[in-house]
């Protein structure tokens, strides 16, 4: 029976997959390694950490004069007190305002007089006792205030020109009036009706300061028709007066002493402690934010302390100032202050303990992007520095920073190129994408990126910022990390726009190695397991030409570097490998190898002469000692392309030259290189010219020797070459002459039950070899009896199939045993027995 030539792979269709157990067996792993068409794996490009924390790294494409500085001076004068005024719900009247008496009915002749400040000591004591009661109510018994010292009040008035006016504005009503107002009953519906605006005239009066012109003593004489309105108004006035009075007392008792301490204290540690107390007190008194009446006095004190050269103190100050919701110039200055603190890596520990991150995230969440883009730049820069710390990075992810960043990116993406803010927002986008890149290392952050549509937003940013190399680099770095994970890689593969963008970037920034290598790495990930991705990329206009152009560019760079090294006589340290150019070539060849898995694409690439030529040149000028990964990648890709028997195949045209180059790899000290060369010979040995070349160069002896390697994969590849050699009747004798029969029988005994594919290949080789058999003894020599017993044993299902394995594993082994090994082994056994005159008496070692 004439045996046909066999390829290394057992199936004509390389993408065929059997239903196998999730837990891979040794045979399954071997099977995957032996696929005639194999994808390549490589390491993700390494990104070294920056030596210093800066807005823009040392490799930034931005000119120094066109980018915001990372180093700047910051002083108290950097802040603006004019922007620190509190917001008020009521328009304040000028000090010289002359009150206008207002009546609520035409027939009403009553007048309203202004409340007056206390005129004597007894009245002062009366007011003080009222404040004391209020304070006890707000502080829940923690603080007691019996009276305020006149000297302290005088000092306060002298230190603040507005103090007297504020005191007059917030002088409490007399006790009887307050008691009267509290005894009034107002229904909820009446109050809601009023607040909805049914009494617009009164609200207008309130805005004009009419609350200062009522005389509580005469309120009972107002007409009955407006009585409920007067009661509501009185209650609101009383509430406002109470709140202002409580705030006033809290300020003098809780806040002011701390401010005095901050003004007088010189010790940094004590200043930090005072700032901690101040923040707690402000938080307790609900004074954080913009509506605090004494806000400007407080901020003025804090701004002065910025001149103290202390990062721990400035951290405390930044936290309070940010919590006061400053804006404009002050927001920019405090964000720069936070940036300055975070720029020093030594401050990471104190930043962790002081929750500065919360304040900065709040700025990103609430501040207007276009109005405060510079402040947001330094705020985001500070957050970027924090993301370099593992503890802060985890905290960031846990606080929803990913979603916040993507929302900010969406806002930036909505700003079109013709907008005046477009360029400056590019600086902010660099900080944002750098932070996302660091977050991409965390599993929770990766899930958030996937769930919040990061792929589409990043692609939009990439398209809009094609001319901004810094932004493109960081986005590509994000994709480089995330595409290593199957779920994100699938999401990116589904974004058809990404292939066009990646090709455009490659063509635009062809010599930017750091950008090119990451895009190529991403494309390698996309095409590794996804046939649809292979199709989409291949169909994009100029895709293969772009890869060829890059191949030529970086091959030239690598050749020049190698030439320069050899011209110096190899002096000095040998270049580190892989070099930058070699690394690009490795990852580019990987894309070609992965694309070739697709049947139609693989056939097209096999016929692409320029592609094959470039792959062969790698084998020509590069040795395993120079760069093992590059050489093996080129050999693997050639092996994939050699699988396709197509007209005008470039591999077929160059098969003898390829065989010459493989011989060099075969004789190398790299076992991986040897195995890869043997695999290529396995496919090329289908051609008579290559078989002749193998015999001529005595490569067949090397293949027989590899059978002693005691490595299943090596034996499988070598046996594939021997199988193709035995197709030619004139070349079968070498198998007996070189002791090949005995080695094949040994391999069958050693690996048979564990590897039915290898066992099948050995039986096929022996079948080809014994085609013209006349006597089993003369054909197989002294190994005849051993082979007979061995085949008989391997065909015994109960003996060879291990029923101690779980059902899935047993079914897997049984499938390969029945489909591949059993049919060939039975025919071989029958042929030997029919040409053998007696039963063997040898014994076989149990499996």
PDB file of N, CA and C in Angstrom, residues 619-670:
ATOM      1  N   UNK A 619      16.720  35.267   9.212  1.00  0.00           N
ATOM      2  CA  UNK A 619      17.516  34.052   9.383  1.00  0.00           C
ATOM      3  C   UNK A 619      18.913  34.210   8.791  1.00  0.00           C
ATOM      4  N   UNK A 620      19.038  35.084   7.808  1.00  0.00           N
ATOM      5  CA  UNK A 620      20.328  35.285   7.143  1.00  0.00           C
ATOM      6  C   UNK A 620      21.304  36.079   8.004  1.00  0.00           C
ATOM      7  N   UNK A 621      20.845  37.202   8.530  1.00  0.00           N
ATOM      8  CA  UNK A 621      21.794  38.092   9.216  1.00  0.00           C
ATOM      9  C   UNK A 621      21.770  37.954  10.739  1.00  0.00           C
ATOM     10  N   UNK A 622      20.833  37.169  11.252  1.00  0.00           N
ATOM     11  CA  UNK A 622      20.710  37.070  12.703  1.00  0.00           C
ATOM     12  C   UNK A 622      20.949  35.641  13.154  1.00  0.00           C
ATOM     13  N   UNK A 623      21.725  35.487  14.195  1.00  0.00           N
ATOM     14  CA  UNK A 623      21.942  34.157  14.774  1.00  0.00           C
ATOM     15  C   UNK A 623      21.186  34.055  16.091  1.00  0.00           C
ATOM     16  N   UNK A 624      21.052  32.818  16.552  1.00  0.00           N
ATOM     17  CA  UNK A 624      20.388  32.594  17.838  1.00  0.00           C
ATOM     18  C   UNK A 624      21.144  33.291  18.958  1.00  0.00           C
ATOM     19  N   UNK A 625      22.471  33.318  18.838  1.00  0.00           N
ATOM     20  CA  UNK A 625      23.273  33.988  19.871  1.00  0.00           C
ATOM     21  C   UNK A 625      23.009  35.490  19.896  1.00  0.00           C
ATOM     22  N   UNK A 626      22.690  36.059  18.735  1.00  0.00           N
ATOM     23  CA  UNK A 626      22.380  37.487  18.685  1.00  0.00           C
ATOM     24  C   UNK A 626      21.054  37.786  19.370  1.00  0.00           C
ATOM     25  N   UNK A 627      20.004  37.104  18.929  1.00  0.00           N
ATOM     26  CA  UNK A 627      18.670  37.327  19.511  1.00  0.00           C
ATOM     27  C   UNK A 627      17.814  36.097  19.248  1.00  0.00           C
ATOM     28  N   UNK A 628      17.746  35.219  20.211  1.00  0.00           N
ATOM     29  CA  UNK A 628      17.061  33.937  20.050  1.00  0.00           C
ATOM     30  C   UNK A 628      15.582  34.111  19.725  1.00  0.00           C
ATOM     31  N   UNK A 629      14.898  35.005  20.446  1.00  0.00           N
ATOM     32  CA  UNK A 629      13.452  35.157  20.248  1.00  0.00           C
ATOM     33  C   UNK A 629      13.131  35.632  18.835  1.00  0.00           C
ATOM     34  N   UNK A 630      13.935  36.536  18.307  1.00  0.00           N
ATOM     35  CA  UNK A 630      13.691  37.051  16.953  1.00  0.00           C
ATOM     36  C   UNK A 630      13.857  35.953  15.915  1.00  0.00           C
ATOM     37  N   UNK A 631      14.920  35.171  16.007  1.00  0.00           N
ATOM     38  CA  UNK A 631      15.185  34.124  15.031  1.00  0.00           C
ATOM     39  C   UNK A 631      14.103  33.046  15.084  1.00  0.00           C
ATOM     40  N   UNK A 632      13.741  32.629  16.287  1.00  0.00           N
ATOM     41  CA  UNK A 632      12.717  31.588  16.423  1.00  0.00           C
ATOM     42  C   UNK A 632      11.363  32.088  15.932  1.00  0.00           C
ATOM     43  N   UNK A 633      11.042  33.366  16.189  1.00  0.00           N
ATOM     44  CA  UNK A 633       9.783  33.938  15.696  1.00  0.00           C
ATOM     45  C   UNK A 633       9.730  33.915  14.184  1.00  0.00           C
ATOM     46  N   UNK A 634      10.849  34.254  13.535  1.00  0.00           N
ATOM     47  CA  UNK A 634      10.895  34.235  12.075  1.00  0.00           C
ATOM     48  C   UNK A 634      10.714  32.810  11.551  1.00  0.00           C
ATOM     49  N   UNK A 635      11.357  31.837  12.215  1.00  0.00           N
ATOM     50  CA  UNK A 635      11.243  30.440  11.785  1.00  0.00           C
ATOM     51  C   UNK A 635       9.815  29.929  11.959  1.00  0.00           C
ATOM     52  N   UNK A 636       9.178  30.305  13.069  1.00  0.00           N
ATOM     53  CA  UNK A 636       7.798  29.877  13.321  1.00  0.00           C
ATOM     54  C   UNK A 636       6.858  30.419  12.254  1.00  0.00           C
ATOM     55  N   UNK A 637       7.031  31.679  11.892  1.00  0.00           N
ATOM     56  CA  UNK A 637       6.167  32.292  10.879  1.00  0.00           C
ATOM     57  C   UNK A 637       6.380  31.642   9.521  1.00  0.00           C
ATOM     58  N   UNK A 638       7.624  31.347   9.188  1.00  0.00           N
ATOM     59  CA  UNK A 638       7.911  30.636   7.931  1.00  0.00           C
ATOM     60  C   UNK A 638       7.248  29.260   7.958  1.00  0.00           C
ATOM     61  N   UNK A 639       7.283  28.616   9.109  1.00  0.00           N
ATOM     62  CA  UNK A 639       6.634  27.312   9.249  1.00  0.00           C
ATOM     63  C   UNK A 639       5.135  27.424   9.001  1.00  0.00           C
ATOM     64  N   UNK A 640       4.496  28.467   9.563  1.00  0.00           N
ATOM     65  CA  UNK A 640       3.064  28.670   9.343  1.00  0.00           C
ATOM     66  C   UNK A 640       2.763  28.869   7.858  1.00  0.00           C
ATOM     67  N   UNK A 641       3.565  29.690   7.200  1.00  0.00           N
ATOM     68  CA  UNK A 641       3.332  29.979   5.780  1.00  0.00           C
ATOM     69  C   UNK A 641       3.631  28.765   4.909  1.00  0.00           C
ATOM     70  N   UNK A 642       4.577  27.945   5.346  1.00  0.00           N
ATOM     71  CA  UNK A 642       4.921  26.748   4.555  1.00  0.00           C
ATOM     72  C   UNK A 642       3.815  25.708   4.593  1.00  0.00           C
ATOM     73  N   UNK A 643       2.888  25.864   5.489  1.00  0.00           N
ATOM     74  CA  UNK A 643       1.755  24.936   5.585  1.00  0.00           C
ATOM     75  C   UNK A 643       0.866  25.020   4.347  1.00  0.00           C
ATOM     76  N   UNK A 644       0.775  26.243   3.779  1.00  0.00           N
ATOM     77  CA  UNK A 644      -0.160  26.469   2.668  1.00  0.00           C
ATOM     78  C   UNK A 644       0.482  26.109   1.328  1.00  0.00           C
ATOM     79  N   UNK A 645      -0.145  25.150   0.635  1.00  0.00           N
ATOM     80  CA  UNK A 645       0.306  24.757  -0.705  1.00  0.00           C
ATOM     81  C   UNK A 645      -0.523  25.541  -1.716  1.00  0.00           C
ATOM     82  N   UNK A 646      -0.011  26.696  -2.083  1.00  0.00           N
ATOM     83  CA  UNK A 646      -0.739  27.562  -3.004  1.00  0.00           C
ATOM     84  C   UNK A 646       0.140  27.856  -4.211  1.00  0.00           C
ATOM     85  N   UNK A 647      -0.513  28.208  -5.303  1.00  0.00           N
ATOM     86  CA  UNK A 647       0.241  28.589  -6.494  1.00  0.00           C
ATOM     87  C   UNK A 647       1.025  29.869  -6.211  1.00  0.00           C
ATOM     88  N   UNK A 648       2.146  29.982  -6.837  1.00  0.00           N
ATOM     89  CA  UNK A 648       3.041  31.145  -6.655  1.00  0.00           C
ATOM     90  C   UNK A 648       3.423  31.351  -5.195  1.00  0.00           C
ATOM     91  N   UNK A 649       3.534  30.259  -4.444  1.00  0.00           N
ATOM     92  CA  UNK A 649       3.949  30.358  -3.042  1.00  0.00           C
ATOM     93  C   UNK A 649       5.400  30.826  -2.967  1.00  0.00           C
ATOM     94  N   UNK A 650       5.600  31.902  -2.220  1.00  0.00           N
ATOM     95  CA  UNK A 650       6.954  32.430  -2.055  1.00  0.00           C
ATOM     96  C   UNK A 650       7.808  31.467  -1.246  1.00  0.00           C
ATOM     97  N   UNK A 651       7.180  30.753  -0.327  1.00  0.00           N
ATOM     98  CA  UNK A 651       7.914  29.784   0.497  1.00  0.00           C
ATOM     99  C   UNK A 651       8.414  28.649  -0.385  1.00  0.00           C
ATOM    100  N   UNK A 652       7.561  28.185  -1.277  1.00  0.00           N
ATOM    101  CA  UNK A 652       7.969  27.100  -2.172  1.00  0.00           C
ATOM    102  C   UNK A 652       9.099  27.546  -3.099  1.00  0.00           C
ATOM    103  N   UNK A 653       9.012  28.790  -3.562  1.00  0.00           N
ATOM    104  CA  UNK A 653      10.057  29.309  -4.451  1.00  0.00           C
ATOM    105  C   UNK A 653      11.409  29.382  -3.753  1.00  0.00           C
ATOM    106  N   UNK A 654      11.387  29.639  -2.467  1.00  0.00           N
ATOM    107  CA  UNK A 654      12.638  29.850  -1.723  1.00  0.00           C
ATOM    108  C   UNK A 654      12.953  28.681  -0.792  1.00  0.00           C
ATOM    109  N   UNK A 655      12.336  27.535  -1.029  1.00  0.00           N
ATOM    110  CA  UNK A 655      12.440  26.438  -0.073  1.00  0.00           C
ATOM    111  C   UNK A 655      13.871  25.956   0.154  1.00  0.00           C
ATOM    112  N   UNK A 656      14.669  25.887  -0.880  1.00  0.00           N
ATOM    113  CA  UNK A 656      16.057  25.425  -0.709  1.00  0.00           C
ATOM    114  C   UNK A 656      16.894  26.446   0.071  1.00  0.00           C
ATOM    115  N   UNK A 657      16.676  27.710  -0.223  1.00  0.00           N
ATOM    116  CA  UNK A 657      17.398  28.752   0.522  1.00  0.00           C
ATOM    117  C   UNK A 657      16.975  28.753   1.992  1.00  0.00           C
ATOM    118  N   UNK A 658      15.681  28.558   2.199  1.00  0.00           N
ATOM    119  CA  UNK A 658      15.172  28.479   3.583  1.00  0.00           C
ATOM    120  C   UNK A 658      15.806  27.289   4.298  1.00  0.00           C
ATOM    121  N   UNK A 659      15.921  26.142   3.593  1.00  0.00           N
ATOM    122  CA  UNK A 659      16.527  24.951   4.193  1.00  0.00           C
ATOM    123  C   UNK A 659      17.978  25.214   4.596  1.00  0.00           C
ATOM    124  N   UNK A 660      18.698  25.964   3.754  1.00  0.00           N
ATOM    125  CA  UNK A 660      20.080  26.326   4.092  1.00  0.00           C
ATOM    126  C   UNK A 660      20.134  27.141   5.381  1.00  0.00           C
ATOM    127  N   UNK A 661      19.207  28.102   5.514  1.00  0.00           N
ATOM    128  CA  UNK A 661      19.188  28.943   6.707  1.00  0.00           C
ATOM    129  C   UNK A 661      18.774  28.138   7.950  1.00  0.00           C
ATOM    130  N   UNK A 662      17.888  27.167   7.739  1.00  0.00           N
ATOM    131  CA  UNK A 662      17.438  26.344   8.857  1.00  0.00           C
ATOM    132  C   UNK A 662      18.549  25.433   9.370  1.00  0.00           C
ATOM    133  N   UNK A 663      19.442  25.053   8.474  1.00  0.00           N
ATOM    134  CA  UNK A 663      20.554  24.197   8.873  1.00  0.00           C
ATOM    135  C   UNK A 663      21.412  24.886   9.925  1.00  0.00           C
ATOM    136  N   UNK A 664      21.575  26.188   9.766  1.00  0.00           N
ATOM    137  CA  UNK A 664      22.334  26.964  10.757  1.00  0.00           C
ATOM    138  C   UNK A 664      21.619  26.960  12.109  1.00  0.00           C
ATOM    139  N   UNK A 665      20.308  27.064  12.048  1.00  0.00           N
ATOM    140  CA  UNK A 665      19.525  27.043  13.289  1.00  0.00           C
ATOM    141  C   UNK A 665      19.532  25.658  13.915  1.00  0.00           C
ATOM    142  N   UNK A 666      19.532  24.636  13.058  1.00  0.00           N
ATOM    143  CA  UNK A 666      19.523  23.250  13.528  1.00  0.00           C
ATOM    144  C   UNK A 666      20.799  22.916  14.308  1.00  0.00           C
ATOM    145  N   UNK A 667      21.894  23.545  13.935  1.00  0.00           N
ATOM    146  CA  UNK A 667      23.169  23.268  14.574  1.00  0.00           C
ATOM    147  C   UNK A 667      23.476  24.204  15.750  1.00  0.00           C
ATOM    148  N   UNK A 668      22.498  25.002  16.111  1.00  0.00           N
ATOM    149  CA  UNK A 668      22.725  25.957  17.216  1.00  0.00           C
ATOM    150  C   UNK A 668      22.623  25.270  18.565  1.00  0.00           C
ATOM    151  N   UNK A 669      22.953  26.004  19.598  1.00  0.00           N
ATOM    152  CA  UNK A 669      22.885  25.470  20.971  1.00  0.00           C
ATOM    153  C   UNK A 669      21.524  25.687  21.610  1.00  0.00           C
ATOM    154  N   UNK A 670      20.612  26.242  20.849  1.00  0.00           N
ATOM    155  CA  UNK A 670      19.268  26.508  21.388  1.00  0.00           C
ATOM    156  C   UNK A 670      18.342  25.345  21.062  1.00  0.00           C
TER     157      UNK A 670
END
